[in-house]
Short mmCIF file of C-alpha atoms and ligand atoms in Angstrom, two decimals:
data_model
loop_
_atom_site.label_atom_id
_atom_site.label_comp_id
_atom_site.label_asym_id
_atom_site.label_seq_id
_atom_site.Cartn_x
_atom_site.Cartn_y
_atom_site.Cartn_z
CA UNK E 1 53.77 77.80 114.72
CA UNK E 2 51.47 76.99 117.53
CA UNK E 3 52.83 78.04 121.37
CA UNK E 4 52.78 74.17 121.78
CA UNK E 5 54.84 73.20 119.02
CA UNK E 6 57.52 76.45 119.89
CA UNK E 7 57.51 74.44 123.23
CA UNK E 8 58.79 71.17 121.78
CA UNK E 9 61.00 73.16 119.37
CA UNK E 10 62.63 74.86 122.19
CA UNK E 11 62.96 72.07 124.57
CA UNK E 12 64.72 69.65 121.72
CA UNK E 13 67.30 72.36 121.21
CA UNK E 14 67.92 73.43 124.70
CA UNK E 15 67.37 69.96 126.70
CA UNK E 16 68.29 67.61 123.50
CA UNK E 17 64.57 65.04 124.63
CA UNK E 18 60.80 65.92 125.29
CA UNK E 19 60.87 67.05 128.80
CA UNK E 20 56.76 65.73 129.21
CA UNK E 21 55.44 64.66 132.55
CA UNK E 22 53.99 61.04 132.60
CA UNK E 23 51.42 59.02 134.62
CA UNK E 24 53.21 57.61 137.37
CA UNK E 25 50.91 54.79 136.73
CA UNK E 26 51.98 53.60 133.86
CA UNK E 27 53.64 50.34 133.25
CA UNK E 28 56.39 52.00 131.06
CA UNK E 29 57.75 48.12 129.96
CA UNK E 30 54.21 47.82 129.03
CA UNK E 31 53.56 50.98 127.21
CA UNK E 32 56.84 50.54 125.17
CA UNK E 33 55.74 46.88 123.79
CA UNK E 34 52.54 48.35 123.07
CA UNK E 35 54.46 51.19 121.14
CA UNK E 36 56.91 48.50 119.26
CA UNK E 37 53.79 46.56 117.73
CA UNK E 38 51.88 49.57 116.91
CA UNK E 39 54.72 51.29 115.04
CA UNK E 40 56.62 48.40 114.03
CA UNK E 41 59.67 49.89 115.41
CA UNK E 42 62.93 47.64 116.96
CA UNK E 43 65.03 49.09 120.04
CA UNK E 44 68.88 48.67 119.55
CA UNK E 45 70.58 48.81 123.05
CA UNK E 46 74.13 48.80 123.36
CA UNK E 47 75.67 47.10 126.96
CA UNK E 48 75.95 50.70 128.34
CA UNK E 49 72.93 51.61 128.65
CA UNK E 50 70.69 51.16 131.85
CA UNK E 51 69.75 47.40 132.82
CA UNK E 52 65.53 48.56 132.42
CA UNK E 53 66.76 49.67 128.72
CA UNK E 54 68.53 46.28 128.25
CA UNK E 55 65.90 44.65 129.15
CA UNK E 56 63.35 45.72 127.02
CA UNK E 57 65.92 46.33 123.65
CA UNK E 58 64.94 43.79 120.72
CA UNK E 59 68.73 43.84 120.40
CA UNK E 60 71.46 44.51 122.99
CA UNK E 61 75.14 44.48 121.18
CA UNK E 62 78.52 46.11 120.78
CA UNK E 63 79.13 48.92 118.38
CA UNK E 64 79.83 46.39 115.29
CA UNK E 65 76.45 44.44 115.78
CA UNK E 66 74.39 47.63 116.93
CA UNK E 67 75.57 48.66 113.01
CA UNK E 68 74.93 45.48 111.65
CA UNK E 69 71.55 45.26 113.32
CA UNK E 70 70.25 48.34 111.86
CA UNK E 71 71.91 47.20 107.83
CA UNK E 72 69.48 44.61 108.41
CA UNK E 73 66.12 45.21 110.27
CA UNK E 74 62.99 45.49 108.49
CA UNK E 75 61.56 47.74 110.93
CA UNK E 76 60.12 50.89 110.11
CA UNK E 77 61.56 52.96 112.94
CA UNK E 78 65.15 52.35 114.78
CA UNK E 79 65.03 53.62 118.22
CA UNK E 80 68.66 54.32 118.98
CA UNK E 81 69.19 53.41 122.97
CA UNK E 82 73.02 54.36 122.71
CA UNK E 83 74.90 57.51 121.60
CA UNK E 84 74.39 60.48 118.87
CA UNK E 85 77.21 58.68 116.82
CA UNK E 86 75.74 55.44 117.07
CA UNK E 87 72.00 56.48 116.52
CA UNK E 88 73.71 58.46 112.99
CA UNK E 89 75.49 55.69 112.16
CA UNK E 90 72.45 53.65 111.99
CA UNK E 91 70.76 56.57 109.80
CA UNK E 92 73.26 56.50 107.17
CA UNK E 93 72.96 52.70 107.24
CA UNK E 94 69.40 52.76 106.86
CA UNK E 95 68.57 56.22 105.39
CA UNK E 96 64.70 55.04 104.01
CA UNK E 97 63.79 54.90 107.82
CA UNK E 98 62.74 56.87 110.93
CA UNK E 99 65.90 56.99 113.50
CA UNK E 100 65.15 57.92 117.07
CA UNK E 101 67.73 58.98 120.09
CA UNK E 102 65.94 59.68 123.29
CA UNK E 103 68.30 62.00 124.34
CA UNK E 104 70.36 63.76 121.79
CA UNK E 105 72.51 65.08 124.25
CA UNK E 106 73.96 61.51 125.01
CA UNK E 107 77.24 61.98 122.99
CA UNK E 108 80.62 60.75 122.60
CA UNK E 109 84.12 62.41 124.11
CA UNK E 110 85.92 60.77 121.79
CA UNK E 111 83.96 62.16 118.86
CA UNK E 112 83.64 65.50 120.07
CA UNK E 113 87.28 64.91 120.38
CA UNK E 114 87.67 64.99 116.92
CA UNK E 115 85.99 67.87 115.39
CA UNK E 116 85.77 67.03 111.23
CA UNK E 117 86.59 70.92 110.57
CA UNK E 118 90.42 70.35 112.60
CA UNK E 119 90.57 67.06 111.38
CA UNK E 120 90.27 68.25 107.48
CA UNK E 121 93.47 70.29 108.07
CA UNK E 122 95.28 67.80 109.51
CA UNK E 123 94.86 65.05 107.18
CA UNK E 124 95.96 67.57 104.60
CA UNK E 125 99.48 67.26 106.11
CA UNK E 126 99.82 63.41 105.39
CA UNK E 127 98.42 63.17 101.77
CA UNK E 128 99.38 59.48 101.06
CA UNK E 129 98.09 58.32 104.23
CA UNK E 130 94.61 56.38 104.51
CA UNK E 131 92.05 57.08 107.18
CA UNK E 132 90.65 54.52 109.91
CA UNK E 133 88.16 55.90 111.95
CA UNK E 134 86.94 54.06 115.47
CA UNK E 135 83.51 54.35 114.96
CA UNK E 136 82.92 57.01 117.70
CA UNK E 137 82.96 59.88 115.94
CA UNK E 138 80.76 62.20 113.70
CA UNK E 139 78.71 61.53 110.70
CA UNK E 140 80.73 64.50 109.26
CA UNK E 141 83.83 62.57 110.21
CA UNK E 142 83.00 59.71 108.89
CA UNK E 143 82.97 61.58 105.26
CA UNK E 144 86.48 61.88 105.73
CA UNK E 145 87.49 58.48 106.53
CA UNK E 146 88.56 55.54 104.62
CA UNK E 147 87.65 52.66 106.73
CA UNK E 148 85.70 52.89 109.68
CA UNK E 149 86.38 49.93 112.73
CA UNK E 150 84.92 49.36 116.02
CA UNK E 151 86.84 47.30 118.87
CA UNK E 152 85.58 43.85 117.31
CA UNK E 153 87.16 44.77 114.06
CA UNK E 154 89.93 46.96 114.04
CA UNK E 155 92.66 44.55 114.34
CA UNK E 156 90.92 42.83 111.19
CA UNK E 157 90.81 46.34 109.68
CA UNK E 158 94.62 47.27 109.66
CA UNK E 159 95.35 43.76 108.50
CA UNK E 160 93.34 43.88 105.67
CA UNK E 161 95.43 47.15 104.50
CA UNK E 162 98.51 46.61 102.60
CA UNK E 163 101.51 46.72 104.44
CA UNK E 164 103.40 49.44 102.52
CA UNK E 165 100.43 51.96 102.84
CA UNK E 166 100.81 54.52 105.43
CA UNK E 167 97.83 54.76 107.81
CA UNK E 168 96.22 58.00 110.26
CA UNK E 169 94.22 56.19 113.15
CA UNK E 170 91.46 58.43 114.89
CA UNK E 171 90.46 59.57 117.15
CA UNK E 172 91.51 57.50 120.32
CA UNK E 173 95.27 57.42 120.82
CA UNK E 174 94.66 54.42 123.57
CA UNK E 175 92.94 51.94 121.25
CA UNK E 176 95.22 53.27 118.53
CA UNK E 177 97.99 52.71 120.70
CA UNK E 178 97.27 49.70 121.38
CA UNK E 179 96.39 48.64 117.36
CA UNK E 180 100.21 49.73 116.81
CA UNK E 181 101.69 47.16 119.17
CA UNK E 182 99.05 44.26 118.29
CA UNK E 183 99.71 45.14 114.50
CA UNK E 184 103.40 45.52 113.91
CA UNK E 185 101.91 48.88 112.05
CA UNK E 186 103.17 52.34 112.71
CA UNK E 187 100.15 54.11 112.35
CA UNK E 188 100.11 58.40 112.61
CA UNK E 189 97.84 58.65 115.85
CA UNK E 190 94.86 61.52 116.85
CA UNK E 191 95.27 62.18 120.50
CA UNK E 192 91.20 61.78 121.55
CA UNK E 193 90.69 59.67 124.53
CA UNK E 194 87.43 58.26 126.07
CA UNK E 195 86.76 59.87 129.78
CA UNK E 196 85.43 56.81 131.44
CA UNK E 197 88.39 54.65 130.41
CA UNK E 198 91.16 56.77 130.71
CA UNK E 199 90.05 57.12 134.58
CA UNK E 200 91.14 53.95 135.88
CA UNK E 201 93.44 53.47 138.86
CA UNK E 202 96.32 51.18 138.50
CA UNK E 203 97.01 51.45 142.23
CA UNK E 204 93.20 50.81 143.24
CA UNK E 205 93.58 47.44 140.64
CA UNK E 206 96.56 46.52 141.97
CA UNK E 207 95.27 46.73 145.93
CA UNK E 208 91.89 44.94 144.54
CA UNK E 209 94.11 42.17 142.69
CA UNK E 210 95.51 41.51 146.43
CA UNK E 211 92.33 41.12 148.00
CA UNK E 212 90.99 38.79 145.28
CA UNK E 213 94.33 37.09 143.80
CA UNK E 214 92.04 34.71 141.65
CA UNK E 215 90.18 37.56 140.46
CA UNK E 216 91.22 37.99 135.70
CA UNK E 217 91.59 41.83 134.95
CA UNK E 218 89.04 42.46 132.00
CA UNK E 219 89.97 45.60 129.99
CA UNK E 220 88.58 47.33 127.26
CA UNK E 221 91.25 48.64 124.49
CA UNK E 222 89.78 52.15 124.97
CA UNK E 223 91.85 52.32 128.43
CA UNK E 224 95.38 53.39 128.85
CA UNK E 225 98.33 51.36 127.95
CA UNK E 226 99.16 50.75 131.60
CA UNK E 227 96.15 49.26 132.57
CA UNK E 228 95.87 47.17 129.30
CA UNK E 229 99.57 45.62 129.75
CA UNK E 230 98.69 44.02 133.53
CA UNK E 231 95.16 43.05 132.13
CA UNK E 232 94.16 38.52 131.37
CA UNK E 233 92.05 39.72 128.68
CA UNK E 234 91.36 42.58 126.21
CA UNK E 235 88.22 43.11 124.08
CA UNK E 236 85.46 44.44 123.03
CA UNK E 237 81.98 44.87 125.22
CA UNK E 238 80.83 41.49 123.10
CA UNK E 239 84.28 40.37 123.68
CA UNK E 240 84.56 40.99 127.10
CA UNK E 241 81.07 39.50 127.80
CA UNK E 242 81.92 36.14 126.07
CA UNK E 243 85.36 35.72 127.67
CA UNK E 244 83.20 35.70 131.47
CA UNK E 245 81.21 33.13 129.84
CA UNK E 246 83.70 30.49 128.40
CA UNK E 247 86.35 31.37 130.93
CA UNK E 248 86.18 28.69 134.48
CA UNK E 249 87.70 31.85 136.32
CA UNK E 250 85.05 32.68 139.26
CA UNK E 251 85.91 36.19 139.20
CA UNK E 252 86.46 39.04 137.14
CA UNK E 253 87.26 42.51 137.76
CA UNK E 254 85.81 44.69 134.73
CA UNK E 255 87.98 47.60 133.32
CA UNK E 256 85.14 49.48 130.77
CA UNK E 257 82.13 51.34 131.38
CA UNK E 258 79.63 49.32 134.24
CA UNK E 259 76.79 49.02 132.01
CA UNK E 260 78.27 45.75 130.69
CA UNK E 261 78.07 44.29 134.12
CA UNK E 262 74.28 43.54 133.90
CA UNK E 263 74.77 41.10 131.00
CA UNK E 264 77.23 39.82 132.73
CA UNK E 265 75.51 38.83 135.78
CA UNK E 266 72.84 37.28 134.02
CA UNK E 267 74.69 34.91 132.01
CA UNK E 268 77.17 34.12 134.48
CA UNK E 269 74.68 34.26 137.81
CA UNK E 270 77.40 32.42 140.04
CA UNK E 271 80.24 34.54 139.04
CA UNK E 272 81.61 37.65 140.50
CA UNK E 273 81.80 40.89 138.71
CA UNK E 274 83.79 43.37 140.17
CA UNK E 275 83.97 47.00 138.33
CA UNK E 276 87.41 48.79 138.38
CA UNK E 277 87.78 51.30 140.06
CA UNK E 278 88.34 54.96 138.99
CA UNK E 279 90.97 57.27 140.31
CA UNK E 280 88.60 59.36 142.54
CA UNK E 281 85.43 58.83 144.73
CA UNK E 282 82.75 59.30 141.48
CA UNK E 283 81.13 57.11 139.68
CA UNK E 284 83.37 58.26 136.95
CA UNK E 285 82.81 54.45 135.12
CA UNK E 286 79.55 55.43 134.08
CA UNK E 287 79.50 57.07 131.13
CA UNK E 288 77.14 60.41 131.43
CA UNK E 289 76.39 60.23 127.93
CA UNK E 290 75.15 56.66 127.77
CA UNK E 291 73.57 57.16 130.90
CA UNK E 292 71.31 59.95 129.82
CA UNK E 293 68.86 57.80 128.09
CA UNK E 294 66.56 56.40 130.85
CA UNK E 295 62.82 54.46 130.13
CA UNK E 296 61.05 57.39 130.63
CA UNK E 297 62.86 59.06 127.96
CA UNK E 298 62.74 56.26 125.64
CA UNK E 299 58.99 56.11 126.04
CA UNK E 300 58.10 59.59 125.11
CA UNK E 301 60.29 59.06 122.18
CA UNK E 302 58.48 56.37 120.86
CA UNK E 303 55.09 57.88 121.75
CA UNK E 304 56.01 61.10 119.67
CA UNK E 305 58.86 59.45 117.59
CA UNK E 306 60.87 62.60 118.40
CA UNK E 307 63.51 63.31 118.65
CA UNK E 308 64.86 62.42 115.38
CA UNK E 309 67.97 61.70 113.62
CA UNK E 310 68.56 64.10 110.48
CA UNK E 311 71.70 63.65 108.28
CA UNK E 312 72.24 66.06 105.05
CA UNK E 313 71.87 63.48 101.77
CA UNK E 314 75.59 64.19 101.01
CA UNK E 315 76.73 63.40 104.46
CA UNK E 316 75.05 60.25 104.43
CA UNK E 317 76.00 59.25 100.59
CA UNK E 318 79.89 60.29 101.22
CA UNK E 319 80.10 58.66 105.17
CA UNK E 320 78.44 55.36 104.70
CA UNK E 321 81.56 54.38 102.55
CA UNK E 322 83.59 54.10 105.29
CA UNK E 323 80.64 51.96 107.00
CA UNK E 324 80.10 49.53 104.39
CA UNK E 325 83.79 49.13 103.88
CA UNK E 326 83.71 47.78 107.75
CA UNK E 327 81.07 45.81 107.38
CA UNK E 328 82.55 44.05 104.35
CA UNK E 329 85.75 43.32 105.79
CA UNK E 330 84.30 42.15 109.02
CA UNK E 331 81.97 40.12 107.08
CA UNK E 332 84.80 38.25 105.16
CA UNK E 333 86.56 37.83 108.52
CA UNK E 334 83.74 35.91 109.76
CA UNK E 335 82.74 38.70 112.34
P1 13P S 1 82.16 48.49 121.86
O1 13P S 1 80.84 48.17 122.50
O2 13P S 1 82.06 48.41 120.38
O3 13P S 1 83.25 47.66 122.43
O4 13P S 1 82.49 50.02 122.16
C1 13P S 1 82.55 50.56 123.39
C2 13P S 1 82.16 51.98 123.42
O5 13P S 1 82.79 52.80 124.03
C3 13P S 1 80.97 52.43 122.77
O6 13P S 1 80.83 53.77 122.96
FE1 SF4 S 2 82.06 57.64 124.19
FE2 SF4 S 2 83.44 56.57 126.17
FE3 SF4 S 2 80.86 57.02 126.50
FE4 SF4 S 2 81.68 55.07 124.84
S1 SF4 S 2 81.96 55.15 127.03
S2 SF4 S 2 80.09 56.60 124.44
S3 SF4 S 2 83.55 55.98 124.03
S4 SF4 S 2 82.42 58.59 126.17
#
């Protein structure tokens, strides 16, 4: 192996991206539409990610239509501008084609919160039960799960299982949590939880409701039970994003991850988007995973269409079951 190629070896393991300088000069938004013609590849964003990324994704979207994006796309290479999870799920939906992450580091806490090894011995405890999985978590994961959902879906998902058949929902107790009390369905619950939602401050809300009493509380399901029973409206990202839009409320303040807020802001350019605030001084409402993708990394993974997604053939045969079983179920519900 040449001392070059050792070097990008190393630096894929250790760093998870290309760690390359580049021209200052260089018009990256430029360079990266030059790169998408070239190499006929598409750039799936989800809401999280930086507003340069959104801006230059072919398609921006919530975890259901990132998936159903990449079912569909004729391109020859997906570049993944989300998280590992996301970027596999795409592989196992497309297998024939070239997946790129820019960072591979950029994972999930709710799917490392769920390792498939501890998972395996737990399900062995509740043999009659089904598995949904949220969709954050592990290609291996997904091999042992039944029915995979996302936010948009998951309501649609439990429904569509019959009533008298038990149920294990993984891995995040809050949206689970909040499935069980939307549902009517007492559902055997993984305790994984998401770190930028479960870091909300119902005081800080409370003392910002004050100060703008006009102001809807937006949550995502993926925060805690307290902050989802004083919030207007729940949803997804895509949910979430279209209730600001048809809603005449002038102001909103956002409970999920701040990325969202640049979609937001365009569509709505005379409304006020206010993020909720976490329960200490960080930016804790970033997540550090989606936030590790920037443009520079996304360009050098297009340039060298590394690094790449890899799945094992079994992995990808036994977990896209659970996938396709989502996508027909949303599909019939019209989603
Ligand atoms: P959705 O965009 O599907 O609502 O999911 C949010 C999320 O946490 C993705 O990691
Ligand atoms: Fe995972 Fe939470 Fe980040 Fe979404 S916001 S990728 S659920 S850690």
């Amino acid at each position: 192996m040449t001392a070059e190629l050792e070097q990008v070896k190393t630096d894929l393991e250790k760093k998870g991206y290309l760690d390359l300088d580049i021209d200052p000069t260089l018009d990256l938004f430029e360079e990266i539409e030059k790169l998408k013609k070239e190499k006929n590849a598409i750039i799936l964003a989800h809401y999280y990610q930086e507003p340069d990324i959104q801006d230059i994704a072919d398609y921006i979207g919530d975890s259901l239509g990132l998936s159903q994006e990449a079912a569909k796309t004729e391109a020859d290479i997906i570049v993944f501008a989300g998280v590992h999870f996301m970027a596999e799920t795409a592989k196992m939906l497309s297998p024939q084609k070239k997946v790129l992450l820019p960072d591979l580091k950029a994972g999930c806490s709710l799917a490392d919160a769920c390792p498939a090894p501890v998972f395996r011995k737990f399900k062995e405890k509740y043999p009659d039960h089904i598995v949904v999985s949220y969709v954050n978590t592990t290609a291996e994961m997904k091999t042992l799960t039944d029915i995979c959902c996302t936010s948009t879906n998951a309501v649609q998902i439990i429904e569509s299982i019959p009533k008298d058949q038990p149920i294990i929902f993984a891995p995040d107790i809050n949206l689970g949590r909040y499935l069980v009390k939307k549902t009517g369905r007492d559902m055997v619950l993984w305790n994984g939880a998401c770190m930028v939602h479960e870091i909300f401050s119902a005081e800080k809300i409370t003392k910002l409701r004050l100060r703008h009493p006009d102001a809807l509380l937006i949550a995502h399901p993926e925060c805690e039970a307290h902050i989802l029973d004083s919030a207007d409206f729940i949803g997804s990202t895509t949910g979430l994003l279209n209730f600001t839009k048809r809603s005449e409320a002038k102001t909103f303040i956002v409970a999920t991850e701040a990325g969202i807020l640049h979609q937001m802001e365009k569509a709505s350019p005379h409304k006020t988007f206010i993020p909720a605030p976490p329960n200490n001084t960080c930016a804790c409402n970033e997540c550090p995973h989606m936030k590790r993708n920037t443009l520079e990394k996304l360009y050098i993974c297009m340039k060298y269409e590394m690094p790449e997604i890899f799945l094992p053939e079994s992995v990808i045969r036994e977990g896209v079951k659970s996938i396709d079983r989502m996508l027909e179920i949303s599909a019939k519900a019209g989603l």
